[in-house]
CSV table of C-alpha atoms and ligand atoms in Angstrom, one decimal:
chain,number,residue,atom,x,y,z
A,1029,MET,CA,0.0,0.0,0.0
A,1030,THR,CA,1.4,3.4,-0.8
A,1031,ARG,CA,1.5,5.8,2.1
A,1032,ARG,CA,-0.3,9.1,2.1
A,1033,LEU,CA,1.3,12.2,0.6
A,1034,ARG,CA,3.3,14.3,3.0
A,1035,LEU,CA,3.6,18.1,3.1
A,1036,ALA,CA,6.3,19.6,5.4
A,1037,ILE,CA,5.5,23.1,6.8
A,1038,PRO,CA,7.2,25.2,9.5
A,1039,ASN,CA,6.2,24.5,13.1
A,1040,LYS,CA,7.6,27.8,14.5
A,1041,GLY,CA,8.3,31.3,13.4
A,1042,ARG,CA,6.9,33.8,11.0
A,1043,LEU,CA,5.9,31.5,8.2
A,1044,VAL,CA,3.6,29.4,10.3
A,1045,GLU,CA,0.5,31.6,10.5
A,1046,PRO,CA,0.3,32.6,6.7
A,1047,THR,CA,1.1,28.9,5.7
A,1048,VAL,CA,-1.6,27.4,7.9
A,1049,GLN,CA,-4.0,30.2,6.7
A,1050,LEU,CA,-3.3,29.4,3.0
A,1051,LEU,CA,-3.9,25.7,3.5
A,1052,LYS,CA,-7.2,26.4,5.4
A,1053,ASP,CA,-8.3,28.9,2.7
A,1054,ALA,CA,-7.5,26.2,0.1
A,1055,GLY,CA,-10.2,24.2,1.8
A,1056,LEU,CA,-8.0,21.6,3.6
A,1057,VAL,CA,-9.6,20.4,6.8
A,1058,PHE,CA,-7.0,19.6,9.6
A,1059,GLU,CA,-6.2,20.3,13.2
A,1060,ALA,CA,-3.1,22.4,13.6
A,1061,GLY,CA,-2.5,21.6,17.3
A,1062,GLU,CA,0.2,23.4,19.3
A,1063,ARG,CA,2.5,20.4,19.8
A,1064,ALA,CA,1.3,18.1,17.0
A,1065,LEU,CA,4.0,16.9,14.7
A,1066,VAL,CA,1.7,15.4,12.1
A,1067,ALA,CA,-1.8,16.5,11.2
A,1068,ARG,CA,-4.0,14.3,9.0
A,1069,VAL,CA,-5.9,16.2,6.4
A,1070,GLN,CA,-9.5,14.9,6.4
A,1071,ASN,CA,-10.5,15.7,2.9
A,1072,PHE,CA,-7.3,15.2,0.9
A,1073,ASP,CA,-4.9,12.2,0.8
A,1074,LEU,CA,-2.3,14.2,2.7
A,1075,ASP,CA,-0.5,14.4,6.1
A,1076,ILE,CA,1.0,17.7,7.2
A,1077,LEU,CA,4.3,17.4,9.0
A,1078,PHE,CA,5.2,20.4,11.3
A,1079,VAL,CA,9.0,20.7,11.3
A,1080,ARG,CA,11.7,23.3,11.8
A,1081,THR,CA,11.7,25.9,8.9
A,1082,ASN,CA,15.4,25.1,8.4
A,1083,ASP,CA,14.9,21.4,8.1
A,1084,ILE,CA,12.1,21.5,5.4
A,1085,VAL,CA,14.4,21.4,2.4
A,1086,GLU,CA,16.2,18.3,3.8
A,1087,PHE,CA,12.9,16.5,4.4
A,1088,ILE,CA,11.9,17.1,0.8
A,1089,ALA,CA,15.3,16.3,-0.8
A,1090,ASP,CA,15.4,13.1,1.2
A,1091,GLY,CA,11.9,12.1,0.2
A,1092,VAL,CA,10.5,12.1,3.8
A,1093,ALA,CA,7.9,14.5,2.4
A,1094,GLU,CA,6.9,14.9,-1.2
A,1095,LEU,CA,5.9,18.5,-0.8
A,1096,GLY,CA,6.9,21.4,1.5
A,1097,ILE,CA,6.7,25.1,2.1
A,1098,THR,CA,9.6,27.2,3.3
A,1099,GLY,CA,11.6,30.4,2.5
A,1100,LEU,CA,13.4,30.6,-0.8
A,1101,ASP,CA,16.5,31.8,1.1
A,1102,LEU,CA,16.6,28.4,2.9
A,1103,VAL,CA,16.3,26.6,-0.4
A,1104,ALA,CA,19.3,28.5,-1.9
A,1105,GLU,CA,21.2,28.1,1.4
A,1106,ALA,CA,20.7,24.3,1.5
A,1107,GLY,CA,21.7,23.8,-2.2
A,1108,ARG,CA,19.8,20.5,-2.3
A,1109,ASP,CA,17.9,19.1,-5.3
A,1110,VAL,CA,14.3,20.2,-4.8
A,1111,ALA,CA,11.8,21.4,-7.4
A,1112,GLN,CA,10.2,24.8,-6.9
A,1113,LEU,CA,6.6,24.6,-7.9
A,1114,ARG,CA,5.3,28.0,-7.0
A,1115,LEU,CA,6.2,31.2,-5.2
A,1116,LEU,CA,3.6,32.0,-2.6
A,1117,GLY,CA,3.8,35.8,-2.2
A,1118,TYR,CA,4.2,35.9,1.6
A,1119,GLY,CA,7.2,35.8,3.9
A,1120,ARG,CA,8.9,38.3,1.7
A,1121,CYS,CA,12.3,39.5,2.9
A,1122,ARG,CA,15.7,40.5,1.6
A,1123,LEU,CA,19.0,39.1,2.6
A,1124,THR,CA,20.9,42.4,3.1
A,1125,ALA,CA,24.5,43.4,3.7
A,1126,ALA,CA,24.7,46.2,6.4
A,1127,VAL,CA,27.3,48.1,8.3
A,1128,PRO,CA,27.1,50.3,11.4
A,1129,ASN,CA,25.7,53.8,10.7
A,1130,ASP,CA,29.0,55.5,11.5
A,1131,SER,CA,31.2,53.3,9.3
A,1132,PRO,CA,32.6,54.6,6.0
A,1133,TYR,CA,31.6,51.5,3.9
A,1134,LYS,CA,29.1,52.2,1.1
A,1135,CYS,CA,29.0,49.1,-1.1
A,1136,ALA,CA,30.1,45.4,-1.2
A,1137,ALA,CA,33.5,46.2,-2.7
A,1138,ASP,CA,34.3,48.4,0.3
A,1139,LEU,CA,34.2,45.3,2.5
A,1140,ALA,CA,37.2,43.6,0.8
A,1141,GLY,CA,39.5,42.3,3.5
A,1142,LEU,CA,36.9,42.7,6.3
A,1143,ARG,CA,34.8,40.3,8.4
A,1144,VAL,CA,31.1,39.7,7.6
A,1145,ALA,CA,29.0,38.0,10.2
A,1146,THR,CA,26.0,35.9,9.0
A,1147,SER,CA,23.9,32.8,9.6
A,1148,HIS,CA,23.5,32.5,5.8
A,1149,MET,CA,26.9,31.1,5.0
A,1150,SER,CA,26.4,29.8,1.5
A,1151,LEU,CA,24.5,32.7,0.1
A,1152,THR,CA,26.9,35.2,1.6
A,1153,LYS,CA,30.0,33.3,0.4
A,1154,ARG,CA,28.6,32.9,-3.0
A,1155,TYR,CA,27.6,36.6,-3.3
A,1156,PHE,CA,31.1,37.9,-2.5
A,1157,ALA,CA,32.9,35.2,-4.5
A,1158,GLU,CA,30.8,36.0,-7.6
A,1159,ARG,CA,32.0,39.6,-7.3
A,1160,ASN,CA,35.6,38.6,-6.5
A,1161,ILE,CA,35.5,40.4,-3.2
A,1162,ALA,CA,37.6,38.6,-0.6
A,1163,VAL,CA,35.9,38.8,2.8
A,1164,ASP,CA,36.2,36.7,5.9
A,1165,VAL,CA,32.7,35.2,6.5
A,1166,VAL,CA,32.1,34.7,10.2
A,1167,PRO,CA,29.4,32.2,11.1
A,1168,VAL,CA,26.8,33.1,13.7
A,1169,SER,CA,23.7,31.1,14.5
A,1170,GLY,CA,21.4,34.1,15.0
A,1171,ALA,CA,21.3,37.7,16.0
A,1172,ALA,CA,23.9,38.7,13.5
A,1173,GLU,CA,22.9,42.3,14.0
A,1174,VAL,CA,24.9,42.5,17.3
A,1175,ALA,CA,28.1,41.2,15.8
A,1176,PRO,CA,29.6,44.6,14.9
A,1177,ARG,CA,28.9,46.0,18.4
A,1178,LEU,CA,30.6,42.9,19.9
A,1179,GLY,CA,33.7,43.5,17.6
A,1180,LEU,CA,33.1,40.2,15.8
A,1181,ALA,CA,32.7,41.7,12.3
A,1182,GLU,CA,32.7,45.0,10.4
A,1183,ALA,CA,29.6,44.1,8.5
A,1184,ILE,CA,26.6,41.6,8.6
A,1185,VAL,CA,24.4,39.9,6.1
A,1186,ASP,CA,21.0,39.2,7.5
A,1187,LEU,CA,17.3,39.0,6.6
A,1188,VAL,CA,15.2,42.2,6.6
A,1189,SER,CA,11.6,42.7,5.9
A,1190,THR,CA,10.6,46.1,7.4
A,1191,GLY,CA,14.2,47.2,8.2
A,1192,SER,CA,13.3,48.2,11.8
A,1193,THR,CA,15.6,45.6,13.4
A,1194,MET,CA,18.6,47.1,11.5
A,1195,VAL,CA,17.5,50.7,12.5
A,1196,VAL,CA,17.2,49.7,16.2
A,1197,ASN,CA,20.7,48.2,16.1
A,1198,GLY,CA,22.3,51.2,14.4
A,1199,LEU,CA,22.9,49.5,11.1
A,1200,ARG,CA,22.7,50.9,7.6
A,1201,PRO,CA,21.9,48.6,4.6
A,1202,ILE,CA,24.5,48.8,1.7
A,1203,GLU,CA,23.7,45.9,-0.6
A,1204,GLU,CA,20.9,43.5,-1.4
A,1205,VAL,CA,22.2,39.9,-1.5
A,1206,PHE,CA,19.1,37.8,-2.1
A,1207,GLU,CA,15.3,38.3,-2.3
A,1208,SER,CA,13.1,35.7,-0.7
A,1209,GLU,CA,9.5,34.7,-0.2
A,1210,ALA,CA,7.7,31.5,0.8
A,1211,VAL,CA,7.8,28.8,-1.9
A,1212,LEU,CA,6.0,25.5,-2.5
A,1213,LEU,CA,8.6,22.7,-3.1
A,1214,ALA,CA,8.5,19.2,-4.3
A,1215,ASN,CA,10.7,16.2,-4.3
A,1216,PRO,CA,11.9,15.7,-7.9
A,1217,ALA,CA,11.3,11.9,-7.9
A,1218,ALA,CA,7.8,12.4,-6.5
A,1219,LEU,CA,7.1,14.9,-9.2
A,1220,ARG,CA,8.0,12.3,-11.8
A,1221,ASP,CA,6.1,9.5,-10.2
A,1222,LYS,CA,2.9,11.3,-9.1
A,1223,PRO,CA,2.7,14.3,-11.4
A,1224,ALA,CA,-1.1,14.5,-11.4
A,1225,VAL,CA,-1.6,14.6,-7.6
A,1226,LEU,CA,1.2,17.1,-7.1
A,1227,ALA,CA,-0.1,19.3,-9.9
A,1228,SER,CA,-3.5,19.3,-8.4
A,1229,PHE,CA,-2.1,20.4,-5.0
A,1230,GLU,CA,-0.2,23.2,-6.7
A,1231,THR,CA,-3.3,24.3,-8.6
A,1232,MET,CA,-5.3,24.3,-5.4
A,1233,LEU,CA,-2.8,26.7,-3.7
A,1234,GLY,CA,-2.4,28.8,-6.8
A,1235,ALA,CA,-6.2,29.2,-7.3
A,1236,THR,CA,-6.5,30.2,-3.7
A,1237,LEU,CA,-3.8,32.9,-4.0
A,1238,ALA,CA,-5.2,34.2,-7.3
A,1239,ALA,CA,-8.7,34.5,-5.8
A,1240,ARG,CA,-7.4,36.5,-2.8
A,1241,ASP,CA,-6.2,39.3,-5.2
A,1242,ARG,CA,-9.4,39.6,-7.2
A,1243,LYS,CA,-13.0,40.6,-6.8
A,1244,TYR,CA,-16.1,39.9,-8.8
A,1245,LEU,CA,-17.9,43.0,-9.8
A,1246,MET,CA,-21.6,43.1,-11.0
A,1247,MET,CA,-23.4,46.2,-12.0
A,1248,ASN,CA,-26.3,47.4,-14.1
A,1249,ALA,CA,-26.2,50.2,-16.7
A,1250,PRO,CA,-28.1,51.6,-19.7
A,1251,GLU,CA,-27.1,49.7,-22.9
A,1252,GLU,CA,-25.5,52.8,-24.5
A,1253,LYS,CA,-23.0,53.0,-21.6
A,1254,ALA,CA,-21.6,49.5,-22.4
A,1255,GLU,CA,-18.5,50.6,-24.3
A,1256,GLU,CA,-17.5,53.2,-21.8
A,1257,LEU,CA,-17.9,50.8,-18.9
A,1258,GLU,CA,-16.0,48.0,-20.7
A,1259,ALA,CA,-13.1,50.3,-21.2
A,1260,LEU,CA,-12.9,50.7,-17.4
A,1261,LEU,CA,-13.0,47.0,-16.8
A,1262,PRO,CA,-10.1,45.1,-18.3
A,1263,GLY,CA,-10.4,42.2,-15.9
A,1264,LEU,CA,-9.2,38.7,-16.7
A,1265,GLU,CA,-10.6,38.7,-20.2
A,1266,SER,CA,-13.4,40.7,-21.5
A,1267,PRO,CA,-16.3,41.4,-19.1
A,1268,SER,CA,-19.6,39.6,-19.5
A,1269,VAL,CA,-22.5,41.8,-20.8
A,1270,ILE,CA,-26.0,40.4,-20.2
A,1271,PRO,CA,-29.3,41.9,-21.3
A,1272,LEU,CA,-31.8,42.6,-18.5
A,1273,ALA,CA,-35.5,42.1,-18.5
A,1274,ARG,CA,-36.0,45.9,-18.6
A,1275,LYS,CA,-35.5,47.0,-22.2
A,1276,GLY,CA,-32.4,49.1,-22.8
A,1277,MET,CA,-30.7,48.0,-19.6
A,1278,ILE,CA,-27.7,45.5,-19.3
A,1279,ALA,CA,-25.8,43.9,-16.5
A,1280,ILE,CA,-22.0,43.8,-16.6
A,1281,HIS,CA,-19.9,41.2,-14.7
A,1282,ALA,CA,-16.1,41.4,-14.4
A,1283,VAL,CA,-13.2,40.1,-12.4
A,1284,VAL,CA,-11.0,43.0,-11.2
A,1285,GLU,CA,-7.8,43.4,-9.1
A,1286,ALA,CA,-8.9,43.7,-5.5
A,1287,ASP,CA,-6.6,46.7,-5.0
A,1288,ALA,CA,-8.2,48.6,-7.9
A,1289,VAL,CA,-11.8,48.2,-6.6
A,1290,TRP,CA,-12.1,51.4,-4.5
A,1291,SER,CA,-10.6,53.7,-7.1
A,1292,LEU,CA,-12.8,52.0,-9.8
A,1293,LEU,CA,-16.1,52.5,-8.1
A,1294,PRO,CA,-16.5,56.3,-8.5
A,1295,ARG,CA,-15.5,56.0,-12.2
A,1296,LEU,CA,-18.0,53.3,-12.8
A,1297,LYS,CA,-20.7,55.3,-11.2
A,1298,ALA,CA,-19.7,58.4,-13.2
A,1299,ALA,CA,-19.9,56.3,-16.4
A,1300,GLY,CA,-23.5,55.3,-15.7
A,1301,ALA,CA,-23.2,52.1,-13.6
A,1302,SER,CA,-25.7,51.5,-10.7
A,1303,GLY,CA,-26.5,48.7,-8.2
A,1304,ILE,CA,-22.8,47.8,-8.1
A,1305,LEU,CA,-22.0,44.5,-6.2
A,1306,ILE,CA,-18.5,43.5,-5.0
A,1307,LEU,CA,-18.2,39.8,-4.4
A,1308,PRO,CA,-15.4,37.7,-3.1
A,1309,ILE,CA,-14.0,35.0,-5.3
A,1310,GLU,CA,-13.4,31.6,-3.7
A,1311,LYS,CA,-10.9,30.1,-6.2
A,1312,LEU,CA,-9.6,31.2,-9.5
A,1313,VAL,CA,-8.0,28.9,-12.0
A,1314,SER,CA,-6.8,30.7,-15.1
B,1788,LIG,P1,11.7,31.6,11.3
B,1788,LIG,O1,13.2,31.9,11.7
B,1788,LIG,O2,11.3,30.2,11.6
B,1788,LIG,O3,10.8,32.7,11.7
B,1788,LIG,O4,11.7,31.7,9.7
B,1788,LIG,C1,12.7,32.3,9.0
B,1788,LIG,C2,12.3,32.4,7.6
B,1788,LIG,O5,11.2,33.3,7.4
B,1788,LIG,C3,13.4,33.0,6.8
B,1788,LIG,O6,14.3,32.0,6.3
B,1788,LIG,C4,12.7,33.7,5.7
B,1788,LIG,O7,12.4,32.8,4.6
B,1788,LIG,C5,11.4,34.1,6.3
B,1788,LIG,N1,11.3,35.5,6.7
B,1788,LIG,C6,10.4,36.4,6.2
B,1788,LIG,N2,10.6,37.6,6.7
B,1788,LIG,C7,11.7,37.5,7.5
B,1788,LIG,C8,12.5,38.4,8.4
B,1788,LIG,N3,12.1,39.7,8.4
B,1788,LIG,N4,13.5,38.0,9.1
B,1788,LIG,C9,13.8,36.7,9.0
B,1788,LIG,N5,13.2,35.8,8.3
B,1788,LIG,C10,12.1,36.2,7.5
């Protein structure tokens, strides 16, 4: 008997909440208990393994899990053979080289001959090696931002999302080393052996993410306003135009970017639309 499919996701840290939310929004039914290591998905042939964010790539590369979600930085750092199925749009951050505010260094080349503290050894070494800048990369297991103050290094390379941790620690960013976000990964052999089921999982997450960014708009308008309104509604494809029972009136339906809705409404009204409805979209497969 073949075992159930396994998806490895983070058990701690900043990727947990958005990952669990995405899986729930995708319609998977499971209990994400505080200390549970494995959750059985009730409506999909899948077990969810909760593991350390840093271990997820190894789990997938070794075939312990067919699928997994973690940060792109950790995939690049591990350098293992895993397939990237889809970027997920959350957990965005930048691996950034920074120096103390009062130091004279302005770019990566200025760090030649100096020490750089980081917990992202491979990415940092690769970045400087590719640019032929000889630096001494000092490994730290966390809290790289205190390394300059402790006299461990002249610069650091660390992950930044808002930049506030750097500011609090008196650091100034000088170069972007790597851009990261959460990513859906697969074991390459599993992708060859079970392409259909892995593809259906990937489509499920993709459709959930696509739906989040869009709204379904419905409105009525006099027939002669159709062209003007269509021009305002690019949507996915062309909007649907449906005749109404009342002669000379039409309904227009369109899928629009969620961020554009509020600026669109006054323009639709000015162009003759009335009775405008804004509806959420559950899933969108394009
Ligand atoms: P964790 O240490 O478990 O919270 O997860 C670290 C992972 O979260 C990193 O490897 C990144 O992929 C991602 N991440 C997103 N934003 C940040 C940030 N501001 N600092 C550190 N990691 C971040």
